[in-house]
Coordinates of C-alpha atoms in Angstrom, one line a residue:
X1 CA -240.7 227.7 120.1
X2 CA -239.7 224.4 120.3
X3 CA -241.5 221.0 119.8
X4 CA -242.4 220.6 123.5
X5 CA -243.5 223.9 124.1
X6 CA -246.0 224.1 120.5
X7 CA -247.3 220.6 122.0
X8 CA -248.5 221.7 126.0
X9 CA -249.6 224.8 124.3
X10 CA -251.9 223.1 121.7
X11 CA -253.1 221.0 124.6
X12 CA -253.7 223.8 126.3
X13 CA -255.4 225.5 124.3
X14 CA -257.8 222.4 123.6
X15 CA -258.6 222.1 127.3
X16 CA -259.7 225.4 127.2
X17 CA -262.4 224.6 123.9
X18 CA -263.7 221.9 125.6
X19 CA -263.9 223.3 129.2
X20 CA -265.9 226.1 127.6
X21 CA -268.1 223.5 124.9
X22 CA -268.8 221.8 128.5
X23 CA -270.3 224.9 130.0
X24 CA -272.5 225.6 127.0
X25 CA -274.0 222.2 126.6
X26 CA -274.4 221.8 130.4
X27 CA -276.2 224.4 131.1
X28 CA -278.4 223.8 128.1
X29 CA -279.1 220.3 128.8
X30 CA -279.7 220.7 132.9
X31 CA -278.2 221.8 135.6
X32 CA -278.3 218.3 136.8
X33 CA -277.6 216.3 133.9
X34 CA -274.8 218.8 133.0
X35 CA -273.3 218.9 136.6
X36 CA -273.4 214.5 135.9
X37 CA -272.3 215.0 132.8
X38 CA -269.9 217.7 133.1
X39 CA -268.1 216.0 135.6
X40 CA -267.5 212.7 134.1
X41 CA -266.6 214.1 130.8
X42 CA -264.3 216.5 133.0
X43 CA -262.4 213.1 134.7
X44 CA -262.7 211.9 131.2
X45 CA -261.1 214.7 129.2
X46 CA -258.6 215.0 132.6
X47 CA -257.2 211.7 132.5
X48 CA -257.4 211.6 128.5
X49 CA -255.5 214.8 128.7
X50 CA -252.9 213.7 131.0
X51 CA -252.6 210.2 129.6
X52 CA -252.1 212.2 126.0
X53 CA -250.0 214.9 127.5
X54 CA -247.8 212.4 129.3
X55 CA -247.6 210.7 125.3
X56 CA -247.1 213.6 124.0
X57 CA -244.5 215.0 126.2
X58 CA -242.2 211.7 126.3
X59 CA -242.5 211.2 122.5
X60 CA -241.3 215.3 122.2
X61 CA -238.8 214.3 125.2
X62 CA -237.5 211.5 122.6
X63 CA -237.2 213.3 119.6
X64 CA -235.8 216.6 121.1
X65 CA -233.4 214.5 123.0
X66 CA -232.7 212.8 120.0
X67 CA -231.7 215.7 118.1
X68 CA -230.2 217.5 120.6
X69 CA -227.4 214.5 121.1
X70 CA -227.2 213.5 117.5
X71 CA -226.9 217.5 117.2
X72 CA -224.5 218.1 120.2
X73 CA -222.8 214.5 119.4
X74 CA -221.9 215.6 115.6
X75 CA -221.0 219.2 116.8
X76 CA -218.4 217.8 119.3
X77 CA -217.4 214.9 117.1
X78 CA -216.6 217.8 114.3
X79 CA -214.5 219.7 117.1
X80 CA -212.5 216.5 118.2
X81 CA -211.9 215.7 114.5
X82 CA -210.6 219.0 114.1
X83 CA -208.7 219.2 116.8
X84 CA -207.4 215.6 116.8
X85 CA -206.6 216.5 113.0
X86 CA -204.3 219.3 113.4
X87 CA -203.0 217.8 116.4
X88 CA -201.6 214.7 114.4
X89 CA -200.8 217.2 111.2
X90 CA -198.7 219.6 113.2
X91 CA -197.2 216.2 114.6
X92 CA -197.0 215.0 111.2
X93 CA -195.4 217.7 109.7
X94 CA -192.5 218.7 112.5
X95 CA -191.6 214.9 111.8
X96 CA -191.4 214.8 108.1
X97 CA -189.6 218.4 108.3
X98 CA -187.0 217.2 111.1
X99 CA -186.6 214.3 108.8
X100 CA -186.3 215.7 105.7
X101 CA -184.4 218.6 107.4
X102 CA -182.1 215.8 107.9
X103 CA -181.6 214.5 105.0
X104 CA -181.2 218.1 103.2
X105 CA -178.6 218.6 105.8
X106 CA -176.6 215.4 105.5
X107 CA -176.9 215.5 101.8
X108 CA -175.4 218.8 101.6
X109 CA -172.6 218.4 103.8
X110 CA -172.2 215.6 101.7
X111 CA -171.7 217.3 98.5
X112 CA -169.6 220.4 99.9
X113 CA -167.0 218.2 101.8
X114 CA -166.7 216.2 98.8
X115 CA -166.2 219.2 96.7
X116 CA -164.5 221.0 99.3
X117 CA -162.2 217.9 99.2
X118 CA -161.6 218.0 95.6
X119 CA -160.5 221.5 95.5
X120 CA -158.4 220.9 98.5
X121 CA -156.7 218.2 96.7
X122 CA -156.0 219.9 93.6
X123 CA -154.7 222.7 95.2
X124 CA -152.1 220.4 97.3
X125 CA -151.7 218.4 94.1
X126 CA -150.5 221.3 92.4
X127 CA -148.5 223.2 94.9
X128 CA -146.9 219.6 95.5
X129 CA -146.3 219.3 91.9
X130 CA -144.6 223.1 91.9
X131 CA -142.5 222.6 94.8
X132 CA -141.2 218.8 93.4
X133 CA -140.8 220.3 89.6
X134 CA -138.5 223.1 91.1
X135 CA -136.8 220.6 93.5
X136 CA -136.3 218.5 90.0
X137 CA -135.2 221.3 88.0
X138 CA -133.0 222.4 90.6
X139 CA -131.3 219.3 91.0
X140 CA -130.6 218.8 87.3
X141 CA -129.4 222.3 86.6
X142 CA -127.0 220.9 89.2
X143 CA -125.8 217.8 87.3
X144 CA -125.7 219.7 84.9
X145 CA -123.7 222.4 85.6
X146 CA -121.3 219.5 86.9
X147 CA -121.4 217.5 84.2
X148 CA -120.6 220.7 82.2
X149 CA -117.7 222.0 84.4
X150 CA -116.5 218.5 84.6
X151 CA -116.3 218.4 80.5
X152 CA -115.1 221.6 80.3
X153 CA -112.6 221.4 82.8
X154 CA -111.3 218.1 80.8
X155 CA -111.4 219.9 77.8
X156 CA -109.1 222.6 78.9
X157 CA -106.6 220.3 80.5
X158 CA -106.2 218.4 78.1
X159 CA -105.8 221.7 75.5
X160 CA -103.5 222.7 78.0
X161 CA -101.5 219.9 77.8
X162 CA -101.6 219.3 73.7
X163 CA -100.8 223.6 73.8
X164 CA -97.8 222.5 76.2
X165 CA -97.2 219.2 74.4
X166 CA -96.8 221.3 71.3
X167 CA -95.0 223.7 72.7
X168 CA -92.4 221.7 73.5
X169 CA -92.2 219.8 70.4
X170 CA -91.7 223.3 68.6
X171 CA -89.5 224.1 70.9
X172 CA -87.1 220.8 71.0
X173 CA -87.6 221.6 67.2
X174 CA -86.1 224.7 67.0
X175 CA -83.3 224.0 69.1
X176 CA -82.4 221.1 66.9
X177 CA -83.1 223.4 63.6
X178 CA -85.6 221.4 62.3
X179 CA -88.9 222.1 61.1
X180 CA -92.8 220.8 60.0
X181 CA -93.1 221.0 56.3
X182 CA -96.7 219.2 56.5
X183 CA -95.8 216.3 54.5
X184 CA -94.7 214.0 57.1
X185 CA -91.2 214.9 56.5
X186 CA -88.4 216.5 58.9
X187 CA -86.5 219.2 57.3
X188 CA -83.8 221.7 58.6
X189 CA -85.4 225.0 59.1
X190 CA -82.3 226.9 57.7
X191 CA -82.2 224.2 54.6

């Protein structure tokens, strides 16, 4: 039962005690003076009644009114809080995950193309290395070998020509009967 409701009926209910205490004290008093009576306390307790239920009703008016908004106006401020709330934190939070998504993102590209760049380059670094080593090796086992064939070839010329030098020598020797006693001296062979 709400405020307004207990109030009528406790005026109610009061009308009725004093329509009834009217009865009693009019019929003891006189029919006329209770009729007199009766009837101006009747206009009296009516337009007291009305002038207090009229009070009574706009004061409940007011304070169920004012409940009911400051009720209804807190239940639908907690509902737009709520919802205005997640609203902006779902808002919220898709932009700081896009941004930080982002970020992440960028940084790790970051990191694996550098790293990805490092390896790449060492591996070209070495095979570049390999391929000018072998192209250096290659080229000086070729000056090498010339250099080598060169000196040889020189070397067996000119044994050629001190073996036919020599020969010679032994040779004109022979035909003059002379020979080499190793102490700088010319002798005949047949001496």
């Amino acid at each position: 039962m709400t405020f307004v409701e207990s109030s009528i009926s406790c005026c109610i209910h009061h009308l009725i005690e004093k329509q009834t205490d009217g009865r009693t004290d009019g019929r003891t008093d006189g029919r006329t003076d209770g009729r007199t009576d009766g009837q101006t306390d009747r206009q009296t307790d009516r337009q007291t009644d009305r002038q207090t239920d009229r009070q009574t009703g706009r004061q409940a008016g007011r304070q169920a009114g004012r409940q009911a908004g400051r009720q209804a106006g807190r239940q639908a401020g907690r509902q737009a809080g709520r919802q205005a709330g997640r609203q902006a934190g779902r808002q919220a939070g898709r932009q700081a995950g896009r941004q930080a998504g982002r970020q992440a993102g960028r940084q790790a590209g970051r990191q694996a193309g550098r790293q990805a760049g490092r390896q790449a380059g060492r591996q070209t670094d070495r095979q570049t290395d390999r391929q000018t080593d072998r192209q250096t090796d290659r080229q000086t086992d070729r000056q090498t070998d010339r250099q080598t064939d060169r000196q040889t070839d020189r070397q067996t010329v000119s044994a050629f020509i001190a073996d036919s030098i020599a020969s010679d020598q032994t040779t004109q020797r022979h035909r003059l009967g002379l020979s080499y006693d190793g102490r700088n001296a010319i002798r005949p062979i047949f001496a």
